[in-house]
Amino acid sequence: MIVGVVAIQGDFDRHLDMLKGIGAATREVRVPADLEGVDRLILPGGESTTVGLLMRRFGLAEAVQARAAQGMPMWGTCMGMILMARAIVGYPDQFTLNLLDIEVTRNAFGSQIHSFEDAVLLEGFPEPTLGVFIRAPVVSAVGPEAKCLGRYQGKIVAVRQGNRIGTSFHPELTDDNRLHHWFLSI
Ligand code: GLN
């Protein structure tokens, strides 16, 4: 199994480190050809406007949508979840991949200096995980296709739609690899 990580901008190297740490074969994905042989894909944290623009310019957006339609499991952390959303509140013109039936609000907890860490309880995980929230989005609406997996202070910060996952926070920046293990089992 090869796990791809979109490696255009953002903290993709931290996902790659964590995946290698649990024994997964990895691939940095920048252009459509990089997806060949990739079985599942992570979209990391970063800047959603920049990465959305470049994914389209490189033809990667369409290629990822096509693979997702064929059933490839995908996980978006923070920026990745924004890019996978159906729509972004207040940014009607910002490109998204439309792979999760959710609306997200960017920077929902404030700016960079309002970044924080706290325990988050997720469905299916008996012990809480450490949520690292960096200019993090929240899920402001969940459509019928998607379901909430976890909340923080009442706000939805984790969702699932079939084999697609979105989290507002960054498990790749912690020592807790349970979510990566789980993603590999989907
Ligand atoms: N605020 C960023 C955005 O809207 C996401 C931040 C992150 O991925 N840590 O694109």
PDB file of C-alpha atoms and ligand atoms in Angstrom:
ATOM      1  CA  MET A   1       0.000   0.000   0.000  1.00  0.00           C
ATOM      2  CA  ILE A   2       1.289   3.439  -0.938  1.00  0.00           C
ATOM      3  CA  VAL A   3      -0.007   6.486   0.898  1.00  0.00           C
ATOM      4  CA  GLY A   4       0.214   9.712  -1.072  1.00  0.00           C
ATOM      5  CA  VAL A   5       0.526  13.118   0.565  1.00  0.00           C
ATOM      6  CA  VAL A   6      -0.183  16.237  -1.493  1.00  0.00           C
ATOM      7  CA  ALA A   7       3.166  18.010  -1.251  1.00  0.00           C
ATOM      8  CA  ILE A   8       2.644  21.427  -2.825  1.00  0.00           C
ATOM      9  CA  GLN A   9       2.750  23.622   0.274  1.00  0.00           C
ATOM     10  CA  GLY A  10       2.130  23.215   4.002  1.00  0.00           C
ATOM     11  CA  ASP A  11       3.110  20.593   6.576  1.00  0.00           C
ATOM     12  CA  PHE A  12       3.162  17.567   4.254  1.00  0.00           C
ATOM     13  CA  ASP A  13       6.580  16.481   5.592  1.00  0.00           C
ATOM     14  CA  ARG A  14       5.066  15.905   9.046  1.00  0.00           C
ATOM     15  CA  HIS A  15       2.465  13.548   7.590  1.00  0.00           C
ATOM     16  CA  LEU A  16       5.199  11.732   5.647  1.00  0.00           C
ATOM     17  CA  ASP A  17       7.276  11.353   8.850  1.00  0.00           C
ATOM     18  CA  MET A  18       4.340   9.972  10.794  1.00  0.00           C
ATOM     19  CA  LEU A  19       3.382   7.563   8.007  1.00  0.00           C
ATOM     20  CA  LYS A  20       6.966   6.302   7.702  1.00  0.00           C
ATOM     21  CA  GLY A  21       7.044   5.937  11.498  1.00  0.00           C
ATOM     22  CA  ILE A  22       4.166   3.456  11.328  1.00  0.00           C
ATOM     23  CA  GLY A  23       5.736   1.544   8.463  1.00  0.00           C
ATOM     24  CA  ALA A  24       3.729   2.880   5.514  1.00  0.00           C
ATOM     25  CA  ALA A  25       5.201   3.397   2.053  1.00  0.00           C
ATOM     26  CA  THR A  26       4.691   7.023   1.048  1.00  0.00           C
ATOM     27  CA  ARG A  27       4.690   9.204  -2.041  1.00  0.00           C
ATOM     28  CA  GLU A  28       4.858  12.974  -2.411  1.00  0.00           C
ATOM     29  CA  VAL A  29       2.093  13.987  -4.804  1.00  0.00           C
ATOM     30  CA  ARG A  30       2.373  17.156  -6.891  1.00  0.00           C
ATOM     31  CA  VAL A  31       1.231  16.259 -10.392  1.00  0.00           C
ATOM     32  CA  PRO A  32      -1.297  13.709 -11.688  1.00  0.00           C
ATOM     33  CA  ALA A  33       1.398  11.130 -12.594  1.00  0.00           C
ATOM     34  CA  ASP A  34       2.406  10.976  -8.905  1.00  0.00           C
ATOM     35  CA  LEU A  35      -0.988   9.436  -8.124  1.00  0.00           C
ATOM     36  CA  GLU A  36      -0.195   6.292 -10.073  1.00  0.00           C
ATOM     37  CA  GLY A  37      -0.061   3.363  -7.676  1.00  0.00           C
ATOM     38  CA  VAL A  38      -1.165   5.515  -4.744  1.00  0.00           C
ATOM     39  CA  ASP A  39      -3.877   3.744  -2.716  1.00  0.00           C
ATOM     40  CA  ARG A  40      -4.926   6.545  -0.410  1.00  0.00           C
ATOM     41  CA  LEU A  41      -4.251  10.225  -0.124  1.00  0.00           C
ATOM     42  CA  ILE A  42      -3.711  12.830   2.584  1.00  0.00           C
ATOM     43  CA  LEU A  43      -4.217  16.550   2.014  1.00  0.00           C
ATOM     44  CA  PRO A  44      -2.140  18.306   4.706  1.00  0.00           C
ATOM     45  CA  GLY A  45      -2.444  21.637   6.486  1.00  0.00           C
ATOM     46  CA  GLY A  46      -1.363  24.775   4.685  1.00  0.00           C
ATOM     47  CA  GLU A  47      -2.944  27.633   2.830  1.00  0.00           C
ATOM     48  CA  SER A  48      -6.089  26.553   1.019  1.00  0.00           C
ATOM     49  CA  THR A  49      -6.172  29.390  -1.534  1.00  0.00           C
ATOM     50  CA  THR A  50      -2.589  28.700  -2.656  1.00  0.00           C
ATOM     51  CA  VAL A  51      -2.854  24.927  -2.777  1.00  0.00           C
ATOM     52  CA  GLY A  52      -6.266  25.002  -4.476  1.00  0.00           C
ATOM     53  CA  LEU A  53      -4.887  27.294  -7.162  1.00  0.00           C
ATOM     54  CA  LEU A  54      -1.774  25.180  -7.754  1.00  0.00           C
ATOM     55  CA  MET A  55      -3.664  21.865  -7.708  1.00  0.00           C
ATOM     56  CA  ARG A  56      -5.795  23.192 -10.538  1.00  0.00           C
ATOM     57  CA  ARG A  57      -2.838  24.597 -12.425  1.00  0.00           C
ATOM     58  CA  PHE A  58      -0.967  21.264 -12.193  1.00  0.00           C
ATOM     59  CA  GLY A  59      -4.076  19.290 -13.215  1.00  0.00           C
ATOM     60  CA  LEU A  60      -3.969  17.573  -9.843  1.00  0.00           C
ATOM     61  CA  ALA A  61      -7.414  18.725  -8.691  1.00  0.00           C
ATOM     62  CA  GLU A  62      -9.211  16.875 -11.477  1.00  0.00           C
ATOM     63  CA  ALA A  63      -7.012  13.813 -11.093  1.00  0.00           C
ATOM     64  CA  VAL A  64      -7.729  13.649  -7.352  1.00  0.00           C
ATOM     65  CA  GLN A  65     -11.463  14.063  -7.935  1.00  0.00           C
ATOM     66  CA  ALA A  66     -11.365  11.226 -10.473  1.00  0.00           C
ATOM     67  CA  ARG A  67      -9.522   8.901  -8.051  1.00  0.00           C
ATOM     68  CA  ALA A  68     -11.900   9.839  -5.235  1.00  0.00           C
ATOM     69  CA  ALA A  69     -14.841   8.953  -7.488  1.00  0.00           C
ATOM     70  CA  GLN A  70     -13.239   5.512  -7.959  1.00  0.00           C
ATOM     71  CA  GLY A  71     -13.227   5.087  -4.177  1.00  0.00           C
ATOM     72  CA  MET A  72      -9.722   6.085  -3.075  1.00  0.00           C
ATOM     73  CA  PRO A  73      -9.763   6.896   0.669  1.00  0.00           C
ATOM     74  CA  MET A  74      -8.819  10.491   1.414  1.00  0.00           C
ATOM     75  CA  TRP A  75      -8.119  12.472   4.575  1.00  0.00           C
ATOM     76  CA  GLY A  76      -7.837  16.237   4.797  1.00  0.00           C
ATOM     77  CA  THR A  77      -6.298  17.891   7.864  1.00  0.00           C
ATOM     78  CA  CYS A  78      -7.151  21.566   8.379  1.00  0.00           C
ATOM     79  CA  MET A  79      -6.434  23.103   4.943  1.00  0.00           C
ATOM     80  CA  GLY A  80      -7.052  19.652   3.484  1.00  0.00           C
ATOM     81  CA  MET A  81     -10.552  19.556   4.954  1.00  0.00           C
ATOM     82  CA  ILE A  82     -11.223  23.063   3.585  1.00  0.00           C
ATOM     83  CA  LEU A  83     -10.205  21.894   0.118  1.00  0.00           C
ATOM     84  CA  MET A  84     -12.389  18.781   0.369  1.00  0.00           C
ATOM     85  CA  ALA A  85     -15.473  20.759   1.454  1.00  0.00           C
ATOM     86  CA  ARG A  86     -18.437  21.499  -0.773  1.00  0.00           C
ATOM     87  CA  ALA A  87     -18.382  25.201   0.120  1.00  0.00           C
ATOM     88  CA  ILE A  88     -16.535  27.784   2.217  1.00  0.00           C
ATOM     89  CA  VAL A  89     -18.554  30.309   4.201  1.00  0.00           C
ATOM     90  CA  GLY A  90     -17.816  33.849   3.011  1.00  0.00           C
ATOM     91  CA  TYR A  91     -15.597  32.697   0.110  1.00  0.00           C
ATOM     92  CA  PRO A  92     -18.102  31.718  -2.599  1.00  0.00           C
ATOM     93  CA  ASP A  93     -15.466  31.952  -5.333  1.00  0.00           C
ATOM     94  CA  GLN A  94     -12.724  29.923  -3.630  1.00  0.00           C
ATOM     95  CA  PHE A  95     -12.041  26.623  -5.372  1.00  0.00           C
ATOM     96  CA  THR A  96     -12.780  23.380  -3.536  1.00  0.00           C
ATOM     97  CA  LEU A  97     -12.659  19.733  -4.574  1.00  0.00           C
ATOM     98  CA  ASN A  98     -16.230  19.148  -3.362  1.00  0.00           C
ATOM     99  CA  LEU A  99     -15.505  15.729  -1.864  1.00  0.00           C
ATOM    100  CA  LEU A 100     -17.188  16.203   1.524  1.00  0.00           C
ATOM    101  CA  ASP A 101     -20.803  17.302   1.889  1.00  0.00           C
ATOM    102  CA  ILE A 102     -19.901  20.047   4.362  1.00  0.00           C
ATOM    103  CA  GLU A 103     -19.574  23.799   4.581  1.00  0.00           C
ATOM    104  CA  VAL A 104     -16.527  25.064   6.435  1.00  0.00           C
ATOM    105  CA  THR A 105     -15.620  28.360   8.040  1.00  0.00           C
ATOM    106  CA  ARG A 106     -11.943  29.251   7.704  1.00  0.00           C
ATOM    107  CA  ASN A 107      -9.902  30.608  10.626  1.00  0.00           C
ATOM    108  CA  ALA A 108     -12.907  29.973  12.856  1.00  0.00           C
ATOM    109  CA  PHE A 109     -10.987  30.234  16.139  1.00  0.00           C
ATOM    110  CA  GLY A 110      -9.123  33.426  15.165  1.00  0.00           C
ATOM    111  CA  SER A 111      -5.735  34.214  13.691  1.00  0.00           C
ATOM    112  CA  GLN A 112      -2.324  32.577  14.128  1.00  0.00           C
ATOM    113  CA  ILE A 113      -1.853  33.890  17.698  1.00  0.00           C
ATOM    114  CA  HIS A 114      -5.124  32.219  18.679  1.00  0.00           C
ATOM    115  CA  SER A 115      -3.781  28.795  17.731  1.00  0.00           C
ATOM    116  CA  PHE A 116      -4.055  26.269  20.571  1.00  0.00           C
ATOM    117  CA  GLU A 117      -3.996  22.612  21.625  1.00  0.00           C
ATOM    118  CA  ASP A 118      -6.639  20.763  23.595  1.00  0.00           C
ATOM    119  CA  ALA A 119      -8.157  17.335  24.046  1.00  0.00           C
ATOM    120  CA  VAL A 120     -10.745  16.270  21.475  1.00  0.00           C
ATOM    121  CA  LEU A 121     -12.978  13.230  21.777  1.00  0.00           C
ATOM    122  CA  LEU A 122     -13.674  11.469  18.484  1.00  0.00           C
ATOM    123  CA  GLU A 123     -16.282   8.843  17.695  1.00  0.00           C
ATOM    124  CA  GLY A 124     -14.686   5.396  17.736  1.00  0.00           C
ATOM    125  CA  PHE A 125     -11.716   6.492  19.900  1.00  0.00           C
ATOM    126  CA  PRO A 126     -12.163   5.734  23.596  1.00  0.00           C
ATOM    127  CA  GLU A 127      -9.295   8.046  24.628  1.00  0.00           C
ATOM    128  CA  PRO A 128      -9.277  11.709  23.562  1.00  0.00           C
ATOM    129  CA  THR A 129      -6.712  12.853  21.037  1.00  0.00           C
ATOM    130  CA  LEU A 130      -4.658  16.043  21.250  1.00  0.00           C
ATOM    131  CA  GLY A 131      -6.174  18.522  18.824  1.00  0.00           C
ATOM    132  CA  VAL A 132      -3.624  21.012  17.439  1.00  0.00           C
ATOM    133  CA  PHE A 133      -5.646  23.905  16.003  1.00  0.00           C
ATOM    134  CA  ILE A 134      -3.658  26.322  13.814  1.00  0.00           C
ATOM    135  CA  ARG A 135      -5.837  28.989  12.182  1.00  0.00           C
ATOM    136  CA  ALA A 136      -8.236  26.114  12.105  1.00  0.00           C
ATOM    137  CA  PRO A 137     -11.529  25.834  10.261  1.00  0.00           C
ATOM    138  CA  VAL A 138     -14.741  24.445  11.717  1.00  0.00           C
ATOM    139  CA  VAL A 139     -17.512  22.600   9.951  1.00  0.00           C
ATOM    140  CA  SER A 140     -20.455  24.986   9.991  1.00  0.00           C
ATOM    141  CA  ALA A 141     -22.912  22.745   8.155  1.00  0.00           C
ATOM    142  CA  VAL A 142     -23.054  18.999   7.506  1.00  0.00           C
ATOM    143  CA  GLY A 143     -25.141  17.768   4.569  1.00  0.00           C
ATOM    144  CA  PRO A 144     -26.908  14.394   4.440  1.00  0.00           C
ATOM    145  CA  GLU A 145     -23.915  12.603   2.865  1.00  0.00           C
ATOM    146  CA  ALA A 146     -21.474  13.384   5.690  1.00  0.00           C
ATOM    147  CA  LYS A 147     -21.539  12.809   9.425  1.00  0.00           C
ATOM    148  CA  CYS A 148     -19.959  14.434  12.447  1.00  0.00           C
ATOM    149  CA  LEU A 149     -17.160  12.448  14.148  1.00  0.00           C
ATOM    150  CA  GLY A 150     -16.279  14.940  16.848  1.00  0.00           C
ATOM    151  CA  ARG A 151     -16.855  18.367  18.324  1.00  0.00           C
ATOM    152  CA  TYR A 152     -14.768  20.859  20.226  1.00  0.00           C
ATOM    153  CA  GLN A 153     -16.609  23.465  22.321  1.00  0.00           C
ATOM    154  CA  GLY A 154     -19.775  22.449  20.485  1.00  0.00           C
ATOM    155  CA  LYS A 155     -18.258  23.053  17.050  1.00  0.00           C
ATOM    156  CA  ILE A 156     -17.817  20.204  14.563  1.00  0.00           C
ATOM    157  CA  VAL A 157     -14.104  19.526  14.029  1.00  0.00           C
ATOM    158  CA  ALA A 158     -14.120  16.042  12.484  1.00  0.00           C
ATOM    159  CA  VAL A 159     -16.331  14.492   9.796  1.00  0.00           C
ATOM    160  CA  ARG A 160     -16.571  11.359   7.730  1.00  0.00           C
ATOM    161  CA  GLN A 161     -18.251  10.617   4.420  1.00  0.00           C
ATOM    162  CA  GLY A 162     -17.697   6.990   3.444  1.00  0.00           C
ATOM    163  CA  ASN A 163     -13.942   6.582   3.142  1.00  0.00           C
ATOM    164  CA  ARG A 164     -13.278  10.327   3.211  1.00  0.00           C
ATOM    165  CA  ILE A 165     -12.256  12.020   6.449  1.00  0.00           C
ATOM    166  CA  GLY A 166     -11.834  15.640   7.420  1.00  0.00           C
ATOM    167  CA  THR A 167     -10.314  17.025  10.617  1.00  0.00           C
ATOM    168  CA  SER A 168      -9.915  20.682  11.636  1.00  0.00           C
ATOM    169  CA  PHE A 169      -6.790  19.857  13.596  1.00  0.00           C
ATOM    170  CA  HIS A 170      -3.351  18.348  12.914  1.00  0.00           C
ATOM    171  CA  PRO A 171      -2.706  14.823  14.307  1.00  0.00           C
ATOM    172  CA  GLU A 172       0.555  14.813  12.296  1.00  0.00           C
ATOM    173  CA  LEU A 173       1.947  17.434  14.696  1.00  0.00           C
ATOM    174  CA  THR A 174       1.460  15.219  17.762  1.00  0.00           C
ATOM    175  CA  ASP A 175       2.984  11.940  19.014  1.00  0.00           C
ATOM    176  CA  ASP A 176      -0.388  10.249  18.658  1.00  0.00           C
ATOM    177  CA  ASN A 177      -0.471   8.161  15.487  1.00  0.00           C
ATOM    178  CA  ARG A 178      -3.843   6.513  16.136  1.00  0.00           C
ATOM    179  CA  LEU A 179      -5.639   8.521  13.439  1.00  0.00           C
ATOM    180  CA  HIS A 180      -2.991   7.662  10.854  1.00  0.00           C
ATOM    181  CA  HIS A 181      -3.280   3.964  11.784  1.00  0.00           C
ATOM    182  CA  TRP A 182      -7.047   4.222  11.502  1.00  0.00           C
ATOM    183  CA  PHE A 183      -6.879   5.987   8.129  1.00  0.00           C
ATOM    184  CA  LEU A 184      -4.675   3.179   6.776  1.00  0.00           C
ATOM    185  CA  SER A 185      -7.310   0.648   7.872  1.00  0.00           C
ATOM    186  CA  ILE A 186     -10.190   2.349   6.014  1.00  0.00           C
TER     187      ILE A 186
HETATM  188  N1  GLN B   1      -6.275  28.983   7.645  1.00  0.00           N
HETATM  189  C1  GLN B   1      -5.780  28.139   6.611  1.00  0.00           C
HETATM  190  C2  GLN B   1      -6.675  28.236   5.376  1.00  0.00           C
HETATM  191  O1  GLN B   1      -7.759  28.733   5.474  1.00  0.00           O
HETATM  192  C3  GLN B   1      -5.709  26.687   7.090  1.00  0.00           C
HETATM  193  C4  GLN B   1      -4.716  26.586   8.196  1.00  0.00           C
HETATM  194  C5  GLN B   1      -4.108  25.231   8.372  1.00  0.00           C
HETATM  195  O2  GLN B   1      -4.152  24.364   7.492  1.00  0.00           O
HETATM  196  N2  GLN B   1      -3.449  25.044   9.496  1.00  0.00           N
HETATM  197  O3  GLN B   1      -6.288  27.832   4.314  1.00  0.00           O
END
